[in-house]
Coordinates of C-alpha atoms in Angstrom, one line a residue:
M161 CA -31.5 -3.9 11.8
K162 CA -29.1 -5.4 14.3
I163 CA -27.5 -8.8 13.4
A164 CA -27.4 -11.4 16.2
H165 CA -23.8 -12.4 17.0
A166 CA -22.8 -16.0 17.1
E167 CA -22.4 -17.2 20.7
T168 CA -20.2 -20.3 20.6
S169 CA -18.9 -19.4 24.1
K170 CA -19.4 -16.5 26.5
N171 CA -15.8 -16.7 27.6
K172 CA -13.9 -17.6 24.4
P173 CA -13.8 -14.8 21.8
S174 CA -14.2 -15.7 18.1
H175 CA -11.4 -14.7 15.8
Y176 CA -13.2 -13.5 12.7
R177 CA -11.0 -10.4 12.6
Y178 CA -8.3 -12.6 11.1
V179 CA -10.6 -13.5 8.2
I180 CA -11.0 -9.7 7.6
L181 CA -7.2 -9.4 7.8
L182 CA -6.8 -12.1 5.2
M183 CA -9.2 -10.4 2.8
V184 CA -7.4 -7.1 3.2
F185 CA -4.1 -8.9 2.6
F186 CA -5.4 -10.3 -0.7
S187 CA -6.6 -6.9 -1.9
I188 CA -3.2 -5.3 -1.2
A189 CA -1.4 -8.2 -2.8
L190 CA -3.4 -7.7 -5.9
N191 CA -2.9 -3.9 -5.8
H192 CA 0.8 -4.3 -5.7
G193 CA 0.9 -7.2 -8.1
D194 CA -0.9 -5.1 -10.7
R195 CA 1.8 -2.4 -10.4
A196 CA 4.5 -5.0 -10.6
T197 CA 3.2 -5.9 -14.1
F198 CA 5.2 -2.8 -15.3
S199 CA 8.5 -4.3 -14.1
I200 CA 8.0 -7.5 -16.0
A201 CA 5.9 -6.6 -19.0
G202 CA 6.7 -2.9 -19.3
T203 CA 9.7 -3.0 -21.6
D204 CA 8.1 -5.2 -24.2
M205 CA 4.8 -3.3 -23.7
V206 CA 6.2 0.1 -24.7
K207 CA 8.1 -1.5 -27.5
S208 CA 4.8 -2.8 -29.0
A209 CA 3.6 0.8 -29.0
G210 CA 6.8 2.0 -30.7
L211 CA 8.2 3.7 -27.5
D212 CA 11.4 3.6 -25.4
I213 CA 12.4 3.2 -21.8
V214 CA 11.6 6.9 -20.9
A215 CA 8.0 6.2 -22.1
L216 CA 7.9 3.4 -19.6
G217 CA 8.6 6.0 -16.9
Y218 CA 5.8 8.1 -18.2
L219 CA 3.5 5.1 -18.4
I220 CA 4.1 4.3 -14.7
S221 CA 3.7 8.0 -13.9
T222 CA 0.3 8.0 -15.6
F223 CA -0.8 5.2 -13.3
T224 CA 0.4 7.2 -10.3
W225 CA -1.2 10.5 -11.5
A226 CA -4.5 8.7 -11.5
Y227 CA -3.8 7.0 -8.2
V228 CA -3.1 10.3 -6.6
L229 CA -6.1 12.0 -8.1
G230 CA -8.3 9.2 -6.7
Q231 CA -7.0 9.4 -3.1
Y232 CA -9.1 12.3 -1.7
P233 CA -12.4 11.3 -3.3
G234 CA -11.6 7.6 -2.5
G235 CA -11.2 8.5 1.2
W236 CA -14.4 10.4 1.2
L237 CA -16.2 7.5 -0.5
L238 CA -14.9 5.2 2.2
D239 CA -16.3 7.4 5.0
R240 CA -19.6 7.9 3.2
F241 CA -20.4 4.4 1.8
G242 CA -18.3 2.1 4.0
S243 CA -15.1 0.1 3.4
K244 CA -16.6 -3.1 2.1
K245 CA -18.7 -1.6 -0.7
V246 CA -16.0 0.7 -2.0
L247 CA -13.2 -2.0 -1.8
V248 CA -15.1 -4.9 -3.4
T249 CA -16.4 -2.7 -6.2
G250 CA -12.9 -1.3 -6.7
V251 CA -11.1 -4.7 -6.9
F252 CA -13.6 -6.0 -9.4
T253 CA -13.5 -2.9 -11.6
W254 CA -9.8 -2.2 -11.6
S255 CA -9.2 -5.9 -12.4
A256 CA -11.4 -5.6 -15.4
F257 CA -9.2 -2.7 -16.7
V258 CA -6.0 -4.8 -15.9
F259 CA -7.5 -7.5 -18.1
L260 CA -8.2 -5.0 -20.9
V261 CA -4.6 -3.7 -21.0
G262 CA -3.7 -7.1 -22.6
F263 CA -5.8 -6.2 -25.6
S264 CA -4.4 -2.7 -26.1
S265 CA -2.0 -3.9 -28.8
A266 CA -4.8 -5.8 -30.7
F267 CA -5.0 -2.9 -33.3
D268 CA -2.7 -2.3 -36.2
N269 CA -2.6 1.5 -35.6
V270 CA 0.2 2.4 -33.2
W271 CA -1.6 5.5 -32.0
V272 CA -4.7 3.5 -31.0
T273 CA -2.4 1.2 -29.1
R274 CA -0.9 4.1 -27.2
I275 CA -4.2 5.7 -26.4
L276 CA -5.7 2.5 -25.1
M277 CA -2.6 1.6 -23.2
F278 CA -2.3 4.9 -21.4
G279 CA -6.1 5.1 -20.9
F280 CA -6.5 1.6 -19.3
I281 CA -3.5 2.2 -17.1
F282 CA -5.0 5.6 -16.0
M283 CA -8.2 3.8 -15.0
M284 CA -6.3 1.2 -13.1
G285 CA -4.6 3.8 -11.0
L286 CA -7.8 5.8 -10.4
I287 CA -9.9 2.9 -9.2
E288 CA -7.1 1.3 -7.1
A289 CA -6.8 4.5 -5.1
P290 CA -9.1 3.6 -2.1
T291 CA -7.4 0.2 -1.4
L292 CA -4.9 1.2 1.2
P293 CA -7.1 3.8 2.9
A294 CA -9.7 1.0 3.2
N295 CA -7.0 -1.1 4.8
S296 CA -6.4 1.6 7.4
R297 CA -10.2 1.8 8.1
F298 CA -10.5 -2.0 8.5
L299 CA -7.5 -2.0 10.9
A300 CA -9.0 0.8 13.0
A301 CA -12.4 -0.9 13.2
W302 CA -11.4 -4.6 13.7
F303 CA -8.2 -4.6 15.8
P304 CA -7.4 -3.3 19.3
A305 CA -4.3 -1.1 19.5
K306 CA -2.1 -3.9 21.0
E307 CA -2.7 -6.0 17.9
R308 CA -2.6 -3.3 15.3
G309 CA 1.1 -3.4 14.8
K310 CA 1.1 -7.1 13.9
A311 CA -2.0 -6.6 11.8
S312 CA -0.4 -3.7 9.9
G313 CA 2.8 -5.7 9.5
F314 CA 0.8 -8.6 8.0
T315 CA -1.0 -6.4 5.5
T316 CA 2.2 -4.6 4.6
A317 CA 3.8 -8.1 4.0
A318 CA 1.2 -8.4 1.2
Q319 CA 3.2 -6.0 -0.9
Y320 CA 6.2 -8.3 -0.7
F321 CA 4.1 -11.5 -0.9
A322 CA 2.8 -10.1 -4.2
L323 CA 6.4 -9.8 -5.6
V324 CA 7.5 -13.2 -4.2
V325 CA 4.5 -15.0 -5.9
F326 CA 3.7 -12.8 -8.9
L327 CA 7.1 -11.8 -10.2
P328 CA 8.2 -15.3 -11.1
T329 CA 4.7 -16.2 -12.3
M330 CA 4.5 -13.1 -14.5
G331 CA 8.1 -13.6 -15.7
W332 CA 7.1 -17.1 -16.8
F333 CA 3.9 -15.9 -18.6
S334 CA 5.8 -13.1 -20.3
Y335 CA 8.6 -15.3 -21.5
H336 CA 6.4 -18.0 -22.9
Y337 CA 3.2 -16.2 -23.9
G338 CA 4.1 -12.6 -24.4
W339 CA 3.6 -9.5 -22.2
E340 CA -0.2 -9.4 -22.8
S341 CA -0.7 -12.7 -20.9
V342 CA 0.7 -11.0 -17.7
F343 CA -2.3 -8.6 -17.7
W344 CA -4.9 -11.3 -18.5
F345 CA -3.6 -13.5 -15.6
M346 CA -3.6 -10.7 -13.1
G347 CA -7.0 -9.2 -14.2
G348 CA -8.7 -12.6 -14.1
L349 CA -7.4 -13.4 -10.7
G350 CA -8.5 -10.1 -9.3
I351 CA -12.1 -10.6 -10.5
V352 CA -12.3 -14.0 -8.8
V353 CA -10.8 -12.5 -5.5
S354 CA -13.4 -9.7 -5.5
L355 CA -16.2 -12.2 -5.5
V356 CA -14.8 -14.0 -2.5
M357 CA -14.2 -10.7 -0.7
N358 CA -17.9 -9.7 -1.2
K359 CA -19.0 -12.7 0.8
A360 CA -16.4 -12.4 3.6
L361 CA -16.0 -8.7 4.4
A362 CA -18.0 -6.4 6.8
D363 CA -17.3 -2.8 7.7
T364 CA -17.2 -3.3 11.5
P365 CA -17.4 -6.3 13.8
K366 CA -20.8 -5.1 15.1
V367 CA -22.5 -6.0 11.8
H368 CA -21.0 -9.5 11.2
P369 CA -22.9 -12.5 12.5
L370 CA -19.8 -14.6 13.0
V371 CA -18.3 -12.2 15.6
N372 CA -19.4 -13.2 19.1
S373 CA -19.9 -10.7 21.9
A374 CA -16.6 -11.7 23.5
E375 CA -14.6 -10.8 20.4
L376 CA -16.6 -7.6 20.0
E377 CA -15.8 -6.6 23.6
Y378 CA -12.1 -7.5 23.2
I379 CA -11.8 -5.3 20.2
Q380 CA -13.9 -2.5 21.6
S381 CA -12.2 -2.3 25.0
G382 CA -8.8 -2.3 23.3
G383 CA -9.5 0.8 21.3
G384 CA -11.0 -0.7 18.1
L385 CA -13.3 1.8 16.5
T386 CA -16.3 -0.6 16.4
N387 CA -18.8 2.4 16.3
M388 CA -17.4 3.6 13.0
K389 CA -20.4 4.3 10.8
V390 CA -21.2 5.6 7.3
T391 CA -21.2 9.3 7.9
H392 CA -23.1 11.0 5.0
K393 CA -21.1 14.2 5.9
N394 CA -21.3 17.1 3.4
D395 CA -18.4 18.5 1.5
D396 CA -17.9 21.4 4.0
S397 CA -17.3 18.8 6.8
A398 CA -14.7 17.0 4.7
K399 CA -13.0 20.3 3.9
G400 CA -12.9 21.1 7.6
Y401 CA -11.2 17.8 8.5
T402 CA -8.8 18.2 5.6
R403 CA -7.7 21.7 6.8
K404 CA -7.2 20.5 10.4
L405 CA -5.2 17.4 9.3
L406 CA -3.0 19.3 7.0
T407 CA -2.2 21.9 9.6
N408 CA -1.5 19.4 12.4
R409 CA 2.2 18.6 13.1
L410 CA 1.7 14.9 13.7
A411 CA -0.4 14.3 10.6
L412 CA 1.8 16.4 8.4
G413 CA 5.0 14.6 9.6
V414 CA 3.5 11.2 8.9
Y415 CA 2.2 12.3 5.5
M416 CA 5.6 13.8 4.5
G417 CA 7.3 10.6 5.7
Q418 CA 5.1 8.6 3.4
F419 CA 6.1 10.9 0.5
F420 CA 9.7 9.8 0.8
F421 CA 8.8 6.1 1.7
T422 CA 6.8 5.7 -1.5
V423 CA 10.0 6.4 -3.6
L424 CA 11.3 3.1 -2.2
S425 CA 8.1 1.3 -3.0
Y426 CA 8.0 2.4 -6.6
F427 CA 11.7 1.5 -7.1
F428 CA 11.2 -2.0 -5.9
L429 CA 7.8 -2.5 -7.5
T430 CA 8.5 -1.1 -10.9
W431 CA 12.3 -0.8 -11.5
F432 CA 14.1 -3.5 -9.6
P433 CA 13.7 -6.3 -12.1
V434 CA 14.6 -3.8 -14.9
Y435 CA 17.8 -2.9 -12.9
L436 CA 18.7 -6.6 -12.8
V437 CA 18.3 -6.9 -16.6
H438 CA 19.8 -3.5 -17.5
D439 CA 22.8 -3.3 -15.1
R440 CA 23.3 -6.9 -14.1
G441 CA 22.7 -8.7 -17.5
M442 CA 20.0 -11.1 -16.4
T443 CA 17.1 -12.3 -18.7
I444 CA 13.6 -11.2 -17.8
L445 CA 12.8 -14.8 -16.8
K446 CA 15.8 -14.9 -14.4
A447 CA 15.2 -11.4 -13.1
G448 CA 11.6 -12.3 -12.2
F449 CA 12.8 -15.2 -10.0
V450 CA 15.8 -13.4 -8.6
A451 CA 13.7 -10.3 -7.7
S452 CA 11.5 -12.5 -5.5
L453 CA 14.3 -13.2 -3.1
P454 CA 14.7 -9.7 -1.8
A455 CA 10.9 -9.4 -1.8
L456 CA 10.8 -12.5 0.5
C457 CA 13.1 -10.6 2.9
G458 CA 10.8 -7.6 2.7
C459 CA 7.9 -9.8 3.7
A460 CA 9.8 -11.1 6.7
G461 CA 10.8 -7.6 7.6
A462 CA 7.2 -6.3 7.6
L463 CA 6.1 -9.1 9.9
L464 CA 8.9 -8.7 12.3
G465 CA 8.6 -4.9 12.4
G466 CA 4.9 -5.3 13.4
V467 CA 5.8 -7.9 16.1
L468 CA 8.5 -5.6 17.6
S469 CA 6.2 -2.6 17.6
D470 CA 3.4 -4.5 19.5
Y471 CA 5.9 -6.1 21.8
M472 CA 7.3 -2.7 22.8
L473 CA 3.8 -1.4 23.4
K474 CA 2.9 -4.3 25.6
S475 CA 6.2 -3.9 27.5
G476 CA 5.3 -0.4 28.6
F477 CA 6.9 1.7 25.9
S478 CA 5.0 4.7 24.6
L479 CA 3.0 4.4 21.4
S480 CA 5.5 6.8 19.8
A481 CA 8.5 4.7 20.7
A482 CA 6.8 1.5 19.7
R483 CA 5.9 2.8 16.2
K484 CA 9.0 4.9 15.5
T485 CA 11.7 2.4 16.5
P486 CA 11.0 0.0 13.6
I487 CA 10.8 2.9 11.2
V488 CA 14.3 4.2 12.2
I489 CA 16.0 0.8 12.1
G490 CA 14.3 -0.1 8.8
M491 CA 15.2 3.0 7.0
L492 CA 18.8 2.9 8.0
L493 CA 19.0 -0.7 6.6
A494 CA 17.2 0.5 3.4
V495 CA 20.0 3.1 2.8
S496 CA 22.4 0.2 2.4
M497 CA 21.3 -0.3 -1.2
V498 CA 23.8 2.5 -2.2
I499 CA 26.6 0.0 -1.6
C500 CA 25.5 -1.9 -4.7
N501 CA 27.1 0.9 -6.8
Y502 CA 30.5 -0.4 -5.6
V503 CA 29.9 -4.1 -6.0
D504 CA 30.5 -6.2 -9.2
S505 CA 29.0 -9.6 -8.2
A506 CA 25.4 -9.9 -9.1
W507 CA 24.7 -12.2 -6.2
I508 CA 26.3 -9.8 -3.7
V509 CA 24.0 -7.2 -5.2
V510 CA 21.0 -9.4 -4.6
A511 CA 22.2 -10.0 -1.0
I512 CA 22.5 -6.2 -0.3
M513 CA 19.2 -5.5 -1.9
S514 CA 17.7 -8.2 0.2
L515 CA 18.9 -6.4 3.3
A516 CA 17.6 -3.1 2.0
F517 CA 14.2 -4.7 1.2
F518 CA 14.1 -6.2 4.7
G519 CA 14.6 -2.8 6.1
K520 CA 11.9 -1.3 3.9
G521 CA 9.5 -3.9 5.2
F522 CA 10.6 -3.6 8.8
G523 CA 10.1 0.2 8.7
A524 CA 6.8 0.2 6.9
M525 CA 4.7 1.3 9.9
G526 CA 3.0 4.2 8.2
W527 CA -0.5 2.7 7.8
C528 CA -0.4 1.5 11.4
V529 CA 0.4 5.0 12.5
V530 CA -2.5 6.4 10.4
S531 CA -4.8 3.9 12.2
D532 CA -3.4 5.1 15.5
F533 CA -3.8 8.9 15.1
S534 CA -6.6 9.5 12.7
P535 CA -9.8 11.1 14.1
K536 CA -12.6 8.6 14.4
E537 CA -14.9 10.5 12.0
A538 CA -12.3 10.8 9.3
V539 CA -10.2 7.6 9.2
G540 CA -10.9 7.1 5.5
L541 CA -10.2 10.7 4.7
S542 CA -7.0 10.7 6.7
G543 CA -5.9 7.5 4.9
G544 CA -6.7 9.1 1.6
L545 CA -4.6 12.2 2.3
F546 CA -1.7 10.0 3.6
N547 CA -1.8 7.9 0.5
M548 CA -2.3 10.9 -1.9
I549 CA 0.7 12.8 -0.5
G550 CA 2.8 9.6 -0.4
N551 CA 2.1 8.8 -4.0
I552 CA 2.8 12.3 -5.3
S553 CA 6.4 11.2 -5.2
G554 CA 5.4 8.2 -7.3
I555 CA 4.4 10.5 -10.1
F556 CA 8.0 11.9 -10.4
T557 CA 10.1 8.9 -9.3
P558 CA 9.6 6.7 -12.4
I559 CA 10.4 9.6 -14.7
I560 CA 13.4 10.7 -12.6
I561 CA 14.8 7.2 -12.6
A562 CA 14.1 6.8 -16.4
Y563 CA 16.1 10.0 -17.2
I564 CA 18.9 9.0 -14.9
I565 CA 19.2 5.7 -16.7
K566 CA 19.0 7.4 -20.1
D567 CA 21.6 10.1 -19.3
T568 CA 24.1 8.1 -17.4
G569 CA 23.6 4.6 -18.8
S570 CA 23.3 3.0 -15.4
F571 CA 21.2 2.8 -12.2
N572 CA 23.9 4.2 -9.9
G573 CA 22.4 7.6 -9.5
A574 CA 19.0 6.1 -9.1
L575 CA 20.1 4.0 -6.1
I576 CA 21.6 7.2 -4.4
F577 CA 18.3 9.0 -5.0
V578 CA 16.3 6.2 -3.4
G579 CA 18.7 5.8 -0.5
V580 CA 18.5 9.5 0.3
C581 CA 14.7 9.4 0.3
A582 CA 14.8 6.5 2.8
F583 CA 16.8 8.6 5.2
L584 CA 14.5 11.6 4.8
N585 CA 11.6 9.4 5.7
L586 CA 13.0 8.6 9.2
C587 CA 13.8 12.3 9.6
C588 CA 10.1 13.2 9.2
Y589 CA 9.1 10.8 12.0
L590 CA 11.9 11.8 14.3
F591 CA 11.9 15.6 13.9
I592 CA 8.4 16.6 12.5
A593 CA 5.7 14.1 13.6
G594 CA 6.2 14.4 17.3
K595 CA 4.1 12.4 19.7
I596 CA 1.8 9.8 18.2
Q597 CA -1.7 9.9 19.7
R598 CA -5.4 9.8 18.6
L599 CA -6.4 13.2 17.3
H600 CA -9.7 14.7 18.6
F601 CA -10.5 18.0 17.0
P602 CA -12.7 20.6 18.7
G603 CA -16.4 19.8 18.2
E604 CA -15.8 16.1 17.3
H605 CA -17.8 13.4 19.0
T606 CA -15.4 11.0 20.7
D607 CA -15.6 7.4 22.0
S608 CA -15.4 6.8 25.7
T609 CA -12.7 4.3 25.3
T610 CA -9.0 5.2 25.8
I611 CA -6.3 3.1 24.2
T612 CA -3.3 2.1 26.4
G613 CA -0.3 4.1 25.2
E614 CA -2.5 6.3 23.1
P615 CA -3.6 9.4 25.0
D616 CA -6.2 11.8 23.6
A617 CA -5.0 14.8 21.7
S618 CA -6.9 18.0 21.1
R619 CA -4.3 20.1 19.4
S620 CA -4.7 21.1 15.8

């Protein structure tokens, strides 16, 4: 049944797409805030289970293993059941498991504590898996190409917003009420947000009554995939798209770039406050507040990177140049974190990390590129593959960093490792990905609209 669209004015488009953007922002902020719990509560958490810092690396890796395993089925679920249903259900359910983590130490038996702790963390990662692919699907459906860079930058800023807001808050909770309270706070907040999202979200602008015909036309004419539908495709169709994507140079280059980019994400999300405590002698309360400063710079970088990309596209630059320029600049700035190995002052370290964090945000265009090139019938699947391959590095990164700290007694080697991965990310976009354009595989039904700066592609 078609829903009549609100007609406040035939000439002035409504702006409900920004409400959708805000809901996606909140879901990503929660997603990354939940991961940041490890950086604040993790050390005391593993101690309560009779474990050491290497165990913290394995605990984070457990989350990532589950997160990776959930990417492919998560992308398939998005294409089959729609973004809203999968995302809202996911936010509610994973938040319930976050809340339960706070009770994992309620038993006297240390082995029960360990099993519950690792089990709840595994379920968190598994259910959070479709969040970012859902983001890509919403951007593709609700935004024209010329606004997609800013929209992607805004949603990427949610990662850093989460650290700016949640790290000091979680540091305060942990310091005053113990590590368990961190998980109770984040889990309860997520449950509340999921209820709000259920009222506000819609899969496409065509099915929301608060989107008028002018906004719908604006989105559609600019290349928004407003005809995106629940597909009910069979497993063979999904396998076919998977094979084509994984053998396509553009898709493979972007996916590989995300593999290296995710190393930076896991360092800043899960290890940076630990670095401030371990190598720079700060208390966990102070580290929580100090770590929010570079995160604020990362937030600014994400917003400015998206603005630059869309400005370049409107100014006549190709889609490839508009998307790749912020990536190259951002990753070169991120490499600057290695300089911290040669600096003694804690505040100079924070300043350098702020620059590196700004660069990470500025160059975080991956999800925007996924929205730009993914075939219309497999946006969720493509986003799932992108996030799955990206987060494979998240399985090993926490363990590698943990062993570097244990074997060398410092984070120096870890910073070099992360900096090299930032450089390899830009190499993937420059030398492997090639031209960024919408993929249309043989036999696929295509829209009649063409996006400025985004020519059709039929190669596979």
